[in-house]
PDB file of C-alpha atoms in Angstrom:
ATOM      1  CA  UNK S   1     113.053  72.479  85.552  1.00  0.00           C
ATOM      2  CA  UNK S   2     113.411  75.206  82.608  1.00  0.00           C
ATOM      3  CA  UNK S   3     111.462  77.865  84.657  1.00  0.00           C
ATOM      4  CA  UNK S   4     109.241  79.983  83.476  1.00  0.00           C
ATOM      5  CA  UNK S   5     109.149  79.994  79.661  1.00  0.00           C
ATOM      6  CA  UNK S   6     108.117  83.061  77.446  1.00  0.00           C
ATOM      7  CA  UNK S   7     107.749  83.698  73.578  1.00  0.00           C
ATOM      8  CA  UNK S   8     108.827  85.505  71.673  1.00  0.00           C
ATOM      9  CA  UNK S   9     111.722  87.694  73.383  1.00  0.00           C
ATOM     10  CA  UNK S  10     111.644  90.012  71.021  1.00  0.00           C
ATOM     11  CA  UNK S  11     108.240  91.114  69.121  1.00  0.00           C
ATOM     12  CA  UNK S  12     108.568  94.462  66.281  1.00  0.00           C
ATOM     13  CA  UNK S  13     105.068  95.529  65.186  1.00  0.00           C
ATOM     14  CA  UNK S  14     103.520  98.242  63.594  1.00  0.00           C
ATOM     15  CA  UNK S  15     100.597 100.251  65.840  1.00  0.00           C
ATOM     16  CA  UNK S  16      97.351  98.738  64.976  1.00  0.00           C
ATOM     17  CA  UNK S  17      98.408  94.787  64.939  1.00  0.00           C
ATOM     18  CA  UNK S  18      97.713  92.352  67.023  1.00  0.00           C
ATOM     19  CA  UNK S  19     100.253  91.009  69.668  1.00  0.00           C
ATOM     20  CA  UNK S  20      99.852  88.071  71.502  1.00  0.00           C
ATOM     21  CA  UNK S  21     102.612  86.816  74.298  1.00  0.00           C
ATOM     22  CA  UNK S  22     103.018  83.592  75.757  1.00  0.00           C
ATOM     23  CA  UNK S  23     104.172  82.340  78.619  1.00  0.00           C
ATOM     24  CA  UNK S  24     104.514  78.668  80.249  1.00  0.00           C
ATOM     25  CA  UNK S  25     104.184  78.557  83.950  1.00  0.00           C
ATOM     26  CA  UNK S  26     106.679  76.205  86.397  1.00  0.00           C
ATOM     27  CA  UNK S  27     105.003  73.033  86.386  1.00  0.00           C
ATOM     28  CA  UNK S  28     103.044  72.824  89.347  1.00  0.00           C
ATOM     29  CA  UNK S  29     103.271  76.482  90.024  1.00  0.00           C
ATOM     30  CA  UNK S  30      99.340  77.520  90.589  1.00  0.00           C
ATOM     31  CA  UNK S  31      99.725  81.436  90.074  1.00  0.00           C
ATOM     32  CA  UNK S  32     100.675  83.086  87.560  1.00  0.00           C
ATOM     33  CA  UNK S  33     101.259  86.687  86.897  1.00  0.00           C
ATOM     34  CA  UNK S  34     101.518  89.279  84.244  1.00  0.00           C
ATOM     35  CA  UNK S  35     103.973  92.197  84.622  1.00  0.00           C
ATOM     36  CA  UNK S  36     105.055  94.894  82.225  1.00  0.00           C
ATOM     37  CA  UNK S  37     108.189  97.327  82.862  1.00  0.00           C
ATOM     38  CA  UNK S  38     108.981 100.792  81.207  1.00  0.00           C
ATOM     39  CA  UNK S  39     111.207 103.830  82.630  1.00  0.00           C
ATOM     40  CA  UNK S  40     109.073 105.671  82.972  1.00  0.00           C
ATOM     41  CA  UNK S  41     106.774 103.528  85.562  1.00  0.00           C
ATOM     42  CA  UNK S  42     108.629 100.835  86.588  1.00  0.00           C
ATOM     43  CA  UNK S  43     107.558  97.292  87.183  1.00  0.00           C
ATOM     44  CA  UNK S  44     103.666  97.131  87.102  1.00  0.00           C
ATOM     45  CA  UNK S  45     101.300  94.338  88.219  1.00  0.00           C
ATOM     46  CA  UNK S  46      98.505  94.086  84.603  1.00  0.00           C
ATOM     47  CA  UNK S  47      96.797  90.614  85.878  1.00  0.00           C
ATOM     48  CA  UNK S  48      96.954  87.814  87.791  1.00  0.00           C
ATOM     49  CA  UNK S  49      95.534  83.776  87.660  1.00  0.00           C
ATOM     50  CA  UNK S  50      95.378  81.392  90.517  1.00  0.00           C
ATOM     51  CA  UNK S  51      94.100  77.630  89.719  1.00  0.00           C
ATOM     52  CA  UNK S  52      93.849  79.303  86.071  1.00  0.00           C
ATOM     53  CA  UNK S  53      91.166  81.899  87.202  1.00  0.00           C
ATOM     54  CA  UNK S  54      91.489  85.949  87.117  1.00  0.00           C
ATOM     55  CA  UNK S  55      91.869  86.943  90.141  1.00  0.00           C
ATOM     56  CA  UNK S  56      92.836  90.711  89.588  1.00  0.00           C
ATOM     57  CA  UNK S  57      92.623  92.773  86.793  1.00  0.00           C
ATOM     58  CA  UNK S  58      92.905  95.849  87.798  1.00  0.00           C
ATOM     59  CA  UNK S  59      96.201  96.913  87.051  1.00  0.00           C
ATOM     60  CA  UNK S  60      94.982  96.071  82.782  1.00  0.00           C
ATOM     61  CA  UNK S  61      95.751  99.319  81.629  1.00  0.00           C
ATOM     62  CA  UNK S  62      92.658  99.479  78.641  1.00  0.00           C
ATOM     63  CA  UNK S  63      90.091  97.684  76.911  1.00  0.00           C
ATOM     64  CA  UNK S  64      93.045  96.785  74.483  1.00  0.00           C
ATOM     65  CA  UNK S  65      94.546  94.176  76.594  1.00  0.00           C
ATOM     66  CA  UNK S  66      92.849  90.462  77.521  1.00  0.00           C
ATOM     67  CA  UNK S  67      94.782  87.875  78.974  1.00  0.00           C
ATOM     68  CA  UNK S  68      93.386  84.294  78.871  1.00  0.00           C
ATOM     69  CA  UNK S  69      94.689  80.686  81.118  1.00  0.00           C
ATOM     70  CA  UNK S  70      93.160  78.165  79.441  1.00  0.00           C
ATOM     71  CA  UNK S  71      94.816  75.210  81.080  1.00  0.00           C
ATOM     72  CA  UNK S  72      97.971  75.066  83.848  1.00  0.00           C
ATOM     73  CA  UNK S  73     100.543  74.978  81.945  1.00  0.00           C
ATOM     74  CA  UNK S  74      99.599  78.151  78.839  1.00  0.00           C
ATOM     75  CA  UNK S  75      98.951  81.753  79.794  1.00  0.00           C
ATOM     76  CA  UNK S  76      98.369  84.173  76.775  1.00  0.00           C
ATOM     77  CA  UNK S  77      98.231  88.437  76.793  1.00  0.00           C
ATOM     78  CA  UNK S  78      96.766  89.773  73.975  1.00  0.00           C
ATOM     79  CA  UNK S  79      97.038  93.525  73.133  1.00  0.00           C
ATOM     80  CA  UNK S  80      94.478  94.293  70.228  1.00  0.00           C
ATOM     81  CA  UNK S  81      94.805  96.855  68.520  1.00  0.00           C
ATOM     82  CA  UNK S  82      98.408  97.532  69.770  1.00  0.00           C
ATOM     83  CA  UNK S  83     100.114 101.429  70.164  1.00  0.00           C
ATOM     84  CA  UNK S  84     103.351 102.987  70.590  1.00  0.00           C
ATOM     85  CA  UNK S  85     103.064 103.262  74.328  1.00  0.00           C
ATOM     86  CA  UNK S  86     102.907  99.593  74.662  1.00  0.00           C
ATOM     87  CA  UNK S  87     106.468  99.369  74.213  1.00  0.00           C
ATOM     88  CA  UNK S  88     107.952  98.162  77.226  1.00  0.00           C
ATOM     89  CA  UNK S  89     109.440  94.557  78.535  1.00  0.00           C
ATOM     90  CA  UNK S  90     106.674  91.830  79.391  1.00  0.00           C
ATOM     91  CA  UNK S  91     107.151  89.307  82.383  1.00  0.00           C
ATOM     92  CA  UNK S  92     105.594  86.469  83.342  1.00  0.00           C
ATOM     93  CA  UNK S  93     105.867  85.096  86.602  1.00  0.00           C
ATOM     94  CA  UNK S  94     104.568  82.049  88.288  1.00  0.00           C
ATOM     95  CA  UNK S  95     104.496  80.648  92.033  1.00  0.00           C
ATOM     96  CA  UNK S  96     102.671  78.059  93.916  1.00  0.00           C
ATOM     97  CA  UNK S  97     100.205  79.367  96.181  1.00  0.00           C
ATOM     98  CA  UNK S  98      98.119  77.672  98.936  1.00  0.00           C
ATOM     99  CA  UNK S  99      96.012  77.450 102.170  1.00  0.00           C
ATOM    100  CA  UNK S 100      98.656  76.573 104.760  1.00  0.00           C
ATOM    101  CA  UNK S 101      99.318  80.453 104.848  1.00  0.00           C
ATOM    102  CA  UNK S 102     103.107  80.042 103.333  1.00  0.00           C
ATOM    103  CA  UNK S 103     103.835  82.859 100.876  1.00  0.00           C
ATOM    104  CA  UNK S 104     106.438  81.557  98.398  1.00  0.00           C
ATOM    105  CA  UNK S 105     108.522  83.514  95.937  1.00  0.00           C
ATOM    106  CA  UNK S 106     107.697  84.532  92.003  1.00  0.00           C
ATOM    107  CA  UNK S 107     109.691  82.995  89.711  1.00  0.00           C
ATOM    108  CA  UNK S 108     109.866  85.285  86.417  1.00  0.00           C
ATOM    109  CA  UNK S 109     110.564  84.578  82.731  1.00  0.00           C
ATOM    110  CA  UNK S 110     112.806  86.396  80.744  1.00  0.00           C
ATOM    111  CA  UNK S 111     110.412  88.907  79.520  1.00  0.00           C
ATOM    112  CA  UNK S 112     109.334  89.487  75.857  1.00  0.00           C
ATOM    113  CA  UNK S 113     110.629  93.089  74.516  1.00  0.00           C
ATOM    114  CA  UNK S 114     107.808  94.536  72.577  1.00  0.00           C
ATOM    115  CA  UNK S 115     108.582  97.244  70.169  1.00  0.00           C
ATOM    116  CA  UNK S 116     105.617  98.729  68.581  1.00  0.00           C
ATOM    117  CA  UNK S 117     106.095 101.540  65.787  1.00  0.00           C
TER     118      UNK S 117
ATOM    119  CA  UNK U  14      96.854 101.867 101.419  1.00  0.00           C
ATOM    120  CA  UNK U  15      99.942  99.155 100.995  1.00  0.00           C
ATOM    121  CA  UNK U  16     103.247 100.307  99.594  1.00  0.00           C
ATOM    122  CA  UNK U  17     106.747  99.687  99.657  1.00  0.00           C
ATOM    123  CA  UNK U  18     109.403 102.346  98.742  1.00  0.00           C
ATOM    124  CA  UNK U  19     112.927 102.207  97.774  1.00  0.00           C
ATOM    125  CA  UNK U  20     114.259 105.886  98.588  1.00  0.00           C
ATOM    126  CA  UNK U  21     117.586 105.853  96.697  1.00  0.00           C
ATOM    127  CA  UNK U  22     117.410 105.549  93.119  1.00  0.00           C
ATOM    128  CA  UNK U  23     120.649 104.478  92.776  1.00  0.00           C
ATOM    129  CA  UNK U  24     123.607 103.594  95.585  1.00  0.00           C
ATOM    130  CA  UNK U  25     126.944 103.975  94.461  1.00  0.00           C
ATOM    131  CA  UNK U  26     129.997 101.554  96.890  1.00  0.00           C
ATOM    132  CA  UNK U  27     133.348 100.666  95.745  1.00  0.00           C
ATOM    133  CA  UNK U  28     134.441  96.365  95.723  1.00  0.00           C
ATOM    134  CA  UNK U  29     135.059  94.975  98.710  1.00  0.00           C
ATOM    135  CA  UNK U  30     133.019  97.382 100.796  1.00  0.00           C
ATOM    136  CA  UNK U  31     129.759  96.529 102.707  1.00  0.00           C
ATOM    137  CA  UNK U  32     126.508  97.825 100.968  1.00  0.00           C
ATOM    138  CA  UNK U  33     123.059  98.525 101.834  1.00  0.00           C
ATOM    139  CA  UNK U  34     120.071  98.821  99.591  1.00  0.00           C
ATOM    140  CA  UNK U  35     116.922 100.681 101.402  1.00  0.00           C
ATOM    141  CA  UNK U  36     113.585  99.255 101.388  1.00  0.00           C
ATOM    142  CA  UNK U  37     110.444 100.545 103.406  1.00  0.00           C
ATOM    143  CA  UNK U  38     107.129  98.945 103.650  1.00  0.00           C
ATOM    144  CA  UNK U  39     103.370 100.063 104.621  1.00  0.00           C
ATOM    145  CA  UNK U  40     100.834  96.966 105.346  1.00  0.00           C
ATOM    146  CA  UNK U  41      98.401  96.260 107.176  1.00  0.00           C
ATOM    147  CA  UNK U  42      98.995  93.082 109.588  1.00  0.00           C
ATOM    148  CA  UNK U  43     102.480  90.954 109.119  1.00  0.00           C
ATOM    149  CA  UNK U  44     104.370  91.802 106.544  1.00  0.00           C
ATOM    150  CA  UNK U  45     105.642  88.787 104.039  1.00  0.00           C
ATOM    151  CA  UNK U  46     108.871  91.166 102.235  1.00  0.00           C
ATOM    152  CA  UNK U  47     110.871  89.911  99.321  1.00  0.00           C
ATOM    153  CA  UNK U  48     114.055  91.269  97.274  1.00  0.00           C
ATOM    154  CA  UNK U  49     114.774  90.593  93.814  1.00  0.00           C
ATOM    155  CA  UNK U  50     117.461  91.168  91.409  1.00  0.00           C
ATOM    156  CA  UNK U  51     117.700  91.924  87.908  1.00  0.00           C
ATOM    157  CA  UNK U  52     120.634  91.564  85.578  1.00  0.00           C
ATOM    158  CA  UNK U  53     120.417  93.483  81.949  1.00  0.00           C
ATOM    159  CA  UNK U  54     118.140  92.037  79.816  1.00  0.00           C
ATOM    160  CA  UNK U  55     117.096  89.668  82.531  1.00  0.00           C
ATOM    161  CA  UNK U  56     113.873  88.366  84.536  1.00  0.00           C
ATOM    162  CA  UNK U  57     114.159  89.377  88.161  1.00  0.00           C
ATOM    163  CA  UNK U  58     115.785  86.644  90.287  1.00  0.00           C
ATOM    164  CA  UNK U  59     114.545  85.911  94.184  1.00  0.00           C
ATOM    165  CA  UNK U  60     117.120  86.655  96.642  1.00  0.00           C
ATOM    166  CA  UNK U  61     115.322  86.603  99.652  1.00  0.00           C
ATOM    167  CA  UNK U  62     112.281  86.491 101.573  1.00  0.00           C
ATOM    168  CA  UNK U  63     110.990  87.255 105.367  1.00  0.00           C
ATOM    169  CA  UNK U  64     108.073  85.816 106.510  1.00  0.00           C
ATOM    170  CA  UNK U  65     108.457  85.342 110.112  1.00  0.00           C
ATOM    171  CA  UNK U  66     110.929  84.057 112.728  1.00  0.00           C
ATOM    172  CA  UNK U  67     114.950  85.381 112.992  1.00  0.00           C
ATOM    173  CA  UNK U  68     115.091  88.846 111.855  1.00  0.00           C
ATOM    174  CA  UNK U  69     118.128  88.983 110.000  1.00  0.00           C
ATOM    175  CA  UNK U  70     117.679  86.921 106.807  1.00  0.00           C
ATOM    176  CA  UNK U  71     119.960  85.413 104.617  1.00  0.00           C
ATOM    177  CA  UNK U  72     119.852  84.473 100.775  1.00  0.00           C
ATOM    178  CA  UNK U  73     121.583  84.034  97.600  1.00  0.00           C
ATOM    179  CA  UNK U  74     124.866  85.352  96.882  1.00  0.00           C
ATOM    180  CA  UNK U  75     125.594  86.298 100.136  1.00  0.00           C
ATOM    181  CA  UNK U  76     123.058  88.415 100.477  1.00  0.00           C
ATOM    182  CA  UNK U  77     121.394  89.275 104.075  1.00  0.00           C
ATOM    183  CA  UNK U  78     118.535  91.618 104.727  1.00  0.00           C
ATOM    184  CA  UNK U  79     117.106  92.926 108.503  1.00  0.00           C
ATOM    185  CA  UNK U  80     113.339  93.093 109.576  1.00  0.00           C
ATOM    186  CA  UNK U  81     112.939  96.212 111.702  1.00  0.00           C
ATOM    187  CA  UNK U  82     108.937  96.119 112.409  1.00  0.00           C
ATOM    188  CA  UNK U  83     109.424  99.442 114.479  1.00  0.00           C
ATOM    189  CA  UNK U  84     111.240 101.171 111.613  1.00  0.00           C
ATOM    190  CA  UNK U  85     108.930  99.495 109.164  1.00  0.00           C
ATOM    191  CA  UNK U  86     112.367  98.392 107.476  1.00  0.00           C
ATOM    192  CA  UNK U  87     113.791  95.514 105.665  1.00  0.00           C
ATOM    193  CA  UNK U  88     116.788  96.736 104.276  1.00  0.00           C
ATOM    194  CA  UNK U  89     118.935  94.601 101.780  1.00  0.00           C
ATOM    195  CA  UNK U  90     122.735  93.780 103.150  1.00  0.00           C
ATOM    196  CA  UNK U  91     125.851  92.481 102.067  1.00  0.00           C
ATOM    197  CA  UNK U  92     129.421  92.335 103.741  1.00  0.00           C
ATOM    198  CA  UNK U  93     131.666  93.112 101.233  1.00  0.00           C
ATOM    199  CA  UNK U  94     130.469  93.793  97.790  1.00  0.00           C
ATOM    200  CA  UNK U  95     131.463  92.663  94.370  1.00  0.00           C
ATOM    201  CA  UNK U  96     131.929  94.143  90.944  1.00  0.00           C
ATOM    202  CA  UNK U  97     129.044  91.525  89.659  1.00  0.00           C
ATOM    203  CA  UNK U  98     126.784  92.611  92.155  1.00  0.00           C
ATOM    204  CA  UNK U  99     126.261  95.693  89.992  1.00  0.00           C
ATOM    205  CA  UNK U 100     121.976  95.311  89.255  1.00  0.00           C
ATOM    206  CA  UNK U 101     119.267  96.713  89.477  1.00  0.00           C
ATOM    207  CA  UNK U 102     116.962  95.400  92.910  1.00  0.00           C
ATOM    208  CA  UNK U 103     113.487  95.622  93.939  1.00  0.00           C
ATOM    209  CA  UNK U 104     112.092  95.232  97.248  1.00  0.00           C
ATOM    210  CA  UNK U 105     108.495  93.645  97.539  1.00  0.00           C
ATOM    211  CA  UNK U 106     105.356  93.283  99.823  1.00  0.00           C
ATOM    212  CA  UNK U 107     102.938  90.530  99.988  1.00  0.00           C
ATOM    213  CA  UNK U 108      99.401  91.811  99.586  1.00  0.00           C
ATOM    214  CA  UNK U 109      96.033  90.234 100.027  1.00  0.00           C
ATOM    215  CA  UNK U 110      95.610  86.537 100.955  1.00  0.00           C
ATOM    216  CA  UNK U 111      98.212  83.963 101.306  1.00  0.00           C
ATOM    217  CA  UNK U 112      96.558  82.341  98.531  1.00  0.00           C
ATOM    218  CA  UNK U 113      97.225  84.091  95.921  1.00  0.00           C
ATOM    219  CA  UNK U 114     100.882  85.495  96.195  1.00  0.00           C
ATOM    220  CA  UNK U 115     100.396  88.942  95.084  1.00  0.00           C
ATOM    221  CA  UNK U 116     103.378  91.051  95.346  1.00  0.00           C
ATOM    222  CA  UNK U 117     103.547  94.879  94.967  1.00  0.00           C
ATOM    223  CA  UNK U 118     107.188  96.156  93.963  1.00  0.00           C
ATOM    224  CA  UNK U 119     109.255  99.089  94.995  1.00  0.00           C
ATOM    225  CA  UNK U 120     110.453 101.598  91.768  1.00  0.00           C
ATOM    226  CA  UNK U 121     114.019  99.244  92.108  1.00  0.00           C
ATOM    227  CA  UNK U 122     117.337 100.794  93.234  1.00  0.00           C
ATOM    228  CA  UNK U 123     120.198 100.743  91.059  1.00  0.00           C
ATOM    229  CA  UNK U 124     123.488  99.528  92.469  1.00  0.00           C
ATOM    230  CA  UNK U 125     126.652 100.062  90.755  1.00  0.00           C
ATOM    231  CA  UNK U 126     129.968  98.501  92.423  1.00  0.00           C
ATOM    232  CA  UNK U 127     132.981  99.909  91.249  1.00  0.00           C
ATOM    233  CA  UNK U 128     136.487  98.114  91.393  1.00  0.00           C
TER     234      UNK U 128
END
């Protein structure tokens, strides 16, 4: 399997544009997860699917940011209009998640770096 | 409220000695803990998990970690460390249902081996 796939890995922009990350799930992975780490606070939880739906958004840190899951296998975060403090690292994870009451491990991509000036 | 905490910031051993990388946790009812790892420039990578069973737990690269429930402790172990063992790690908690797999992450500890 090529694990969890992300694009770009590296995204320059100038404050004001529109950014929009992508990220391709483990196939047959059910939940997926959006993550953004800085220095200053560390790994942070923004949103998470399972079976494609929102589950949490609370961790969404403005109006700025939507995230959508149209399908399995294609997760999108959007950051409209972007600003300097969204620089930071992006991860997407993805794990497979069910009744039986087993918790299995995250499996993350390799982040995109966003860079916005 | 749930929370896990990594005290150290950074832990500093030299090859070939044992290390230990601190992780505490605050849940309510049975803990499911996790440690990752994260290589420069990298995704975090699962080491290993406790959900229930043996306390002592063992995982990738010869990697161990110990459940204490009375401590509230799961700290991350290794018998004789390595030069390439030099990452940053995060200690985790499962929160909420089973079903959905959230995790909450500690602020990562940064271990540096030294030869």
């Amino acid at each position: 399997d090529a694990g969890v796939i992300q694009s770009p890995r590296h995204e320059v922009t100038e404050m004001g544009q529109e950014v929009t990350l992508r990220c391709k799930p483990i196939s047959g992975h059910n939940s997926l997860f959006w993550y953004r780490q800085t220095m200053m606070r560390g790994l942070e939880l923004l949103i998470y699917f399972n079976n494609n739906v929102p589950i949490d958004d609370s961790g969404m840190p403005e109006d700025r940011f939507s995230a959508k899951m149209p399908n399995a296998s294609f997760s999108t975060l959007k950051i409209q209009p972007s600003e300097p403090r969204d620089s930071a690292v992006y991860f997407c994870a993805s794990s497979f998640s069910g009744t039986s009451g087993l918790t299995y491990e995250q499996y993350f991509g390799p982040g995109t770096r966003l860079t916005v000036t | 409220a749930q929370s896990v905490a990594q005290p150290e910031d950074q832990v500093n051993v030299a090859e070939g000695n044992p290390l230990t990388v601190k992780c505490t946790y605050s849940v309510s009812g049975n803990p499911y803990l996790f440690w990752y790892v994260q290589y420069p420039n990298r995704g975090l990578q699962f080491l290993l998990k406790y959900i229930t069973g043996d306390n002592l737990v063992k995982g990738s690269y010869g990697f161990e970690a110990e459940f204490n429930k009375s401590q509230t402790s799961f700290h991350l172990k290794k018998p004789s460390a390595l030069v390439s063992d030099s990452a940053l790690y995060f200690c985790a908690v499962r929160v909420g249902s089973s079903n959905t797999g959230k995790l909450i992450f500690g602020q990562g500890t940064t271990l540096q081996v030294k030869p």
